[in-house]
Steps between C-alpha positions, in 0.01 A plus 500: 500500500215279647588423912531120586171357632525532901375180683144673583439564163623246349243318697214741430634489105488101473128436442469731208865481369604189469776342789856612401685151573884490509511223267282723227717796575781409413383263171299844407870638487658253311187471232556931496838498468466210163249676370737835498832243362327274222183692422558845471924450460539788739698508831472710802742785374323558207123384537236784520217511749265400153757172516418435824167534492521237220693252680254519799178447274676214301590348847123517628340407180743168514242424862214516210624268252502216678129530655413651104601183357354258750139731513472444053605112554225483792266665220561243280512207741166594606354626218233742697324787289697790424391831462623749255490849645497729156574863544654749295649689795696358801624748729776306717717742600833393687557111564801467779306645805176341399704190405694500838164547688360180336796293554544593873888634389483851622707464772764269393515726141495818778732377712763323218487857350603661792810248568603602183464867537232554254182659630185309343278777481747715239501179304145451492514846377670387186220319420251631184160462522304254242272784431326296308131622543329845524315489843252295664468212263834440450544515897248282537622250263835511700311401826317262356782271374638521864195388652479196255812362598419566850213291440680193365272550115669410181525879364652626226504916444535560146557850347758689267845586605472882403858627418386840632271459800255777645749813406684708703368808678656842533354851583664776353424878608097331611469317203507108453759384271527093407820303407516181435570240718773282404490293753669145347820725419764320757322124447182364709675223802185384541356391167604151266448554105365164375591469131389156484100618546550750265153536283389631174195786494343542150351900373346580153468265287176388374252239522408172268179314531551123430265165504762429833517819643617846530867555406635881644784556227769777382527556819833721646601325799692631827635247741454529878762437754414413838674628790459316823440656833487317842245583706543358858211420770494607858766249691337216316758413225261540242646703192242599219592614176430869322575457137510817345583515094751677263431562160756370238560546096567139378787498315346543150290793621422704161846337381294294166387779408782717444650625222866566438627765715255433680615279806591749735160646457355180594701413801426883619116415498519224727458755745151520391439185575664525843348833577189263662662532829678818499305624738248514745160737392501754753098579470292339792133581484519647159474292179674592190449262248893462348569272279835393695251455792295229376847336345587485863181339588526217265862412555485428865132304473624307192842443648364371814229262404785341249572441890253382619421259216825323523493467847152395474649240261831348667247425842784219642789577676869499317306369210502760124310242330123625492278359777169710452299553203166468678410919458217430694708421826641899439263684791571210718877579478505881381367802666575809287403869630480824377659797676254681334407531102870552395538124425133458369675382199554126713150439401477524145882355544378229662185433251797505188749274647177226600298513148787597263836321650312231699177462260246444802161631420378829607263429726750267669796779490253754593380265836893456564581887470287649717505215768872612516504906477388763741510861525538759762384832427708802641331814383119630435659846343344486091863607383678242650328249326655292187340589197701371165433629174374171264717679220873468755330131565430435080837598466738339765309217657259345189413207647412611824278746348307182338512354853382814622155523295454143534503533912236789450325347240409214749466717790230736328283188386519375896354893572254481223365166678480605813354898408327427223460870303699717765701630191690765723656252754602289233719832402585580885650143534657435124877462528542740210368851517321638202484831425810717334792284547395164564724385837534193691406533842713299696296496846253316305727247362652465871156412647340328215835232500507477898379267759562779762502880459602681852490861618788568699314658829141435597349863419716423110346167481134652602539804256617263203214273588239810478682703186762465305409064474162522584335297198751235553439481882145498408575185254750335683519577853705225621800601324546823707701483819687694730854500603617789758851586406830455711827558581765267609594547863842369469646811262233778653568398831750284633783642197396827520403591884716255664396658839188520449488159440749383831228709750201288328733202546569558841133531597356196268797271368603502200239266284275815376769542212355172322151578646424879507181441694639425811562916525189489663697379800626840538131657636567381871848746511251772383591684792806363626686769576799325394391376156375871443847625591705269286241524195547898501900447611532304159285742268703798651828308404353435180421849424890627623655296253242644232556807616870470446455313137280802412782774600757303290347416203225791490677763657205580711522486945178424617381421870453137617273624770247642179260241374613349161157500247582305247305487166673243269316435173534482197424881361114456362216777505300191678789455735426842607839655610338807405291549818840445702588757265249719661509400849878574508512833301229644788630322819833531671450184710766219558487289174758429302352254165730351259311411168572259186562490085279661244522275184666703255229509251222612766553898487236588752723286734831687419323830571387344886832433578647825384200654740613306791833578415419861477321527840819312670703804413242728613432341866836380578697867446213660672634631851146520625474142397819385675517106594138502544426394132786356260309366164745269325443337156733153527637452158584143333266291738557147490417177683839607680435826604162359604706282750594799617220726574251263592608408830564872568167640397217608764202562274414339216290659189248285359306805351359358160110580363283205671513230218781569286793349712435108411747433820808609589754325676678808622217567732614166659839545526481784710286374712700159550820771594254715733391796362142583552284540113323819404266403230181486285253193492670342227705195414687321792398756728169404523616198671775652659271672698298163586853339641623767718175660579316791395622689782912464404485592139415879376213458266378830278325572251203371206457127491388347142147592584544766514749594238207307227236774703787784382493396170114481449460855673800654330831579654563893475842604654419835522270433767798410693682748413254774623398312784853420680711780554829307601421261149470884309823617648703194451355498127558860437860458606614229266294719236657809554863396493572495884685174456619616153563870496728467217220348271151605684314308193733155602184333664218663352430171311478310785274751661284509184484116528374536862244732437378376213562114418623342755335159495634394845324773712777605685328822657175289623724300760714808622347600752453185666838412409634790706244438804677162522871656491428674800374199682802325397765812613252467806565135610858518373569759783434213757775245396352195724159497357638528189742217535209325615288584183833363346506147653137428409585576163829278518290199637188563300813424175443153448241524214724652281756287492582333124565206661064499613461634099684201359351228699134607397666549119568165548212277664239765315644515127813279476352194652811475700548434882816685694741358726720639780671145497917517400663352257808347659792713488826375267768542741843557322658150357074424405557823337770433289421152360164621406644778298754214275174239472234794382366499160448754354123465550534585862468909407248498259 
């Protein structure tokens, strides 16, 4: 049962949380306790702690409606350009906290709770994540649609509302075991189905050549239903809009072609239709070209820029008639981008709906298209890029094909102009690759139908520049930008390190939650002995109630007084858990380093996570060992969990090969919650280091110089091998069946790739890596210097906030200027009368 706030911190709690009036209190009460009676027809004898939970997000999501309403009415009052954030992940996790936090109602909600004898953390608990990404892109998707409403721009977040989201983790006896994660099965408070937007999405079919144009026909079509999400701003009643789509049959899906006896049949294989957002494809970094896949692809991009067209269209408020037809006007009112090349299919999209539907000429739809699309890049790894077979194109997307060649047909001549007989970039830079199966490169298509292409740190941007999108840098240079990622401050922060976030406020107000830069404040307290005490006072709270999370759900007692090295990542050879791996199976330090999903296609990943689980059962039953080393593999990581740890964790591993991490944003996040980075020259870190200063971050290790010097000279593990003894031990061990006596052979494949093909040199930065180790279990045995090292990494933060990201997004690409200006709040009868005069138009 949560305590009632006591006057002191009630008045510590009221910056960050929100001020608990009486007069909210008790109307909190009365909206709970309707919510309980008329929406979920329960009462208190019989309601659940689920039904309570229910009735408290359905009484904070009535707060958003309101605000939702009046921020789409504002939209179309105004008219301003709207962008259209396209991604086919969004990784929200849970909306009441985060919700709360926005709204300023965590006290009130806390303290209305409490009256009532609930405790609001157990409901929050109830709560299922919208797992509806795989990592870092999805994540990053999430923050930025917080930071645009905190920014006052007209965004929209469009994606697909995957059934099954990211699945479920369990280990069982070492080995990683997935489930799937049904996470709409008791109802979604916070999301509105729209019917009345549904939209049609055409596959198959074929194509028709006429004096008037090209007609797509025979076409099977699947209709999209949009689900509404609101998304609300920092304290500023804005509330944005995430539209994610379903996939539906239409009623006479298969049915005119049946024959008798065969109905059932045909209403059966609707699921095919709807199968388009099942579920989530679990593969990040890793391309498999699936059929389903590209499906996916083209339903949320067609879907969408239906969207975007008809809102284009009906410009004037409360009016359905069609204002617009002037296309050209479209990148003066529409900013699309590209969370990567998973919704490359907007371009081609784009090009159909202009010369087909709205019969402008090319080279005016071509002008209008890119004008209006960018593309950020997330990855340099060659497997991660989208490559589509021509044949799966021929076959379920004709007329894009045609679009397709046409684009490239165009694009070569502009090449052959400008490199007149340079035969072999003309094949580097085509947009389909010759050679075996011909394939689509959809990079190429990204870049070549983009105003902006960005790199998403600036060592990714530089490396994209000088490699992998070199001969279009070289040919168009002022198309390449680059935009630092972020993370929001108000869930990674003030949400999930509440006191963390009170000592900052205490020292420099409360303002650097809209404006992240203002951290820098916190170098004068440097050493106040005060400050240091009450940053280390929260961290060691931080890690007791981790500590105690860990005991009951893990079943594993660890010391709070150990440092907590954290590694969470994805599991990917380039990640490189693997020289943890080693580190930890030679060293009985103070560590203990929860890890992340394998996708359960990637086998080399299963096998790393049944190593790590393997040497976890080794060091933490080993008497010698005792509490000086417990190696813990968390299962079923989430943005939830990550809520967790984060704000518990003292080191952070950033330990990737120098230029094959395009970012990160987990490298942030730690350092935002004050834990000190361990890490390569590579991604984020790189300017990590150049915020908090060399001298406060743990840097090890190659840099991209000298990993490109590796690979000219030849990388040879063996020369490792026989050159560090500790390296040969720890290698020997996991070969010989130390941490697998029951099956010595269990690991020899992961050896073997180690020793022999191991493209991300793991062995060439181990020595270093452990050099640095014991400088860090050096400093961390004098807690005031490294609490200092701590603050100068908290106040060196404000670079990485989304909110930074999203504004340069938006003056740089979007031609779009924020605001920290309110809209004015609708106070309860405003409310109301709003709600009864709305159109219909006012979600849309």
């Amino acid at each position: 049962m949560s305590k009632p706030l006591s006057d002191h911190d009630r008045r510590k709690q009221i910056s960050v949380r929100g001020l608990a009036g009486v007069e909210n209190i008790s109307q909190l009460k009365l909206d709970f306790n309707r919510h309980l009676h008329f929406t979920l027809v329960k009462d208190r004898n019989v309601a659940t702690r689920r039904d309570y939970y229910f009735a408290l997000a359905n009484t904070v999501r009535e707060h958003l409606i309101g605000r939702w309403i009046r921020t789409q009415q504002h939209y179309y009052e105004k008219d301003p350009k709207r962008v259209y954030y396209i991604s086919l992940e969004f990784y929200m996790g849970r909306a009441l906290q985060n919700t709360m936090v926005n709204l300023a109602l965590e006290n009130a909600c806390d303290e209305a709770m409490y009256q009532l004898g609930l405790d609001m953390e157990e409901l929050e608990d109830m709560e299922e994540d919208a797992g509806l990404g795989n990592g870092g892109l999805g994540r990053l998707a999430a923050c930025f649609l917080d930071s645009m409403a905190s920014l006052g721009l007209a965004a929209y977040g469009y994606g697909i509302r995957y059934e099954f989201g990211i699945f479920n983790q369990k280990i069982i006896n070492g080995w990683q075991v997935e489930e799937a994660d049904d996470w709409l099965r008791y109802g979604n408070p916070w999301e509105k189905a729209r019917p009345e937007y549904m939209r049609p999405v055409n596959f198959y079919g074929r194509t028709e050549h006429h004096p008037d144009g090209v007609k797509w026909v025979d076409t099977q079509v699947v209709l999209a239903l949009p689900y509404d999400t609101p998304i609300p701003g920092y304290r500023n009643n804005v509330v944005n809009t995430m539209r994610l789509w379903s996939a539906k049959a239409p009623c006479d899906f298969n049915l005119k072609d049946f024959n008798v006896g065969g109905y059932i049949q045909a209403v059966l294989d609707r699921n095919l239709a709807e199968n388009i957002s099942r579920v989530l494809y679990p593969n990040d970094n890793f391309f498999e070209g699936k059929e389903l896949r590209l499906k996916q692809e083209y339903f949320v991009v067609s879907a969408t820029l239906q969207d975007i067209i008809r809102r284009f269209k009906v410009s004037k408020f409360g009016s359905r008639e069609i204002a617009r037809t002037d296309f050209s006007k479209l990148p003066d009112k529409v900013a699309i981008q590209l969370n990567d090349t998973h919704p490359a299919m907007a371009i081609p999209e784009l090009m159909r709906v202009l010369v087909d539907e709205e019969k402008l000429e090319w080279e005016k739809a071509w002008d209008i298209c890119v004008r209006t699309c960018a593309y950020t890049n997330h990855t340099v790894l060659p497997e991660a890029l989208e490559r589509w077979p021509v044949d799966l194109f021929a076959y379920l997307l004709p007329r894009h094909l045609e679009i397709i060649y046409e684009i490239n047909r165009r694009h070569l001549e502009v090449i052959a102009a400008k490199y007149p007989g340079d035969h072999d970039r003309l094949c580097r830079m085509s947009l389909i690759e010759e050679g075996g199966q011909k394939k689509i490169n959809m990079a190429h298509l990204c870049i070549v139908g983009s105003h902006a292409v960005n790199g998403v740190a600036q060592i990714h941007s530089d490396i994209l520049k000088a490699t992998v999108f070199k001969d279009f840098y070289e040919m168009e240079p002022h198309k390449f930008q680059n935009k630092t990622n972020g993370i929001t401050p108000r869930r990674w922060l003030v949400m999930c390190n509440p006191g963390l976030a009170e000592v900052i406020a205490e020292r420099i107000g409360e303002d650097f939650i809209r404006d992240l830069d203002q951290l820098k404040g916190l170098c004068k307290y440097v050493n106040d002995e005060a400050f240091i005490r009450d940053v280390a006072k929260v961290k060691q709270e931080n890690k007791m109630k981790f500590a105690v999370h860990l005991e009951e759900h893990y079943k594993v007692k660890i010391n709070p007084n150990s440092m907590f090295d954290l590694q969470v990542k994805r599991i990917h050879e380039y990640k490189r858990q693997l020289l943890n791996c080693l580190f930890n199976s030679f060293n009985a330090l103070s560590p203990t380093f929860p890890f992340m999903q394998a996708a359960p296609g990637y086998h080399t990943a299963k096998m790393i996570i049944r190593l790590i689980t393997a040497i976890g059962e080794v060091v933490n039953n080993d008497p010698v060992v005792g509490d000086r080393l417990k190696v813990i593999f968390l299962e079923n990581y989430r943005v939830t969990l990550a809520e967790r740890v984060i704000p518990a964790s003292d080191l952070s591993e950033q330990i990737s090969t120098a230029g094959t991490e395009a970012s990160g944003t987990g490298n942030m996040k730690f350092m935002l919650n004050g834990a000190l980075t361990i890490g390569t020259m590579d991604g984020a870190n790189v300017e990590m280091a150049e915020e908090a200063g060399m001298d406060n971050i743990f840097i090890f290790g190659m840099r991209v110089e000298d990993v490109d010097a590796l690979d000219k000279k030849g990388y040879h593990a063996e020369e490792y091998y026989n050159r560090l003894p500790e390296l040969k031990q720890a290698i020997d061990q996991i070969a010989g069946g130390f941490f697998s006596p029951k099956q010595p052979d269990l690991f020899k494949e992961i050896v073997n790739m180690l020793m022999h093909h191991d493209r991300f040199k793991v062995f060439a930065d181990y020595e270093d890596y452990i050099k640095c180790q014991e400088k860090v279990n050096a400093l961390y045995k004098n807690p005031k210097e490294w609490t200092k090292k701590v603050i100068y990494n908290i106040a060196g933060c404000g670079k990485f906030s989304s909110d930074r990201t999203i504004a340069q997004y938006a003056r740089e690409i979007w031609g779009m200027e924020p605001t920290l200006e309110k809209l004015p709040a609708p106070d309860d009868k405003e409310r109301l009368d709003k709600t009864f005069v709305c159109s219909h138009r006012h979600f849309s």
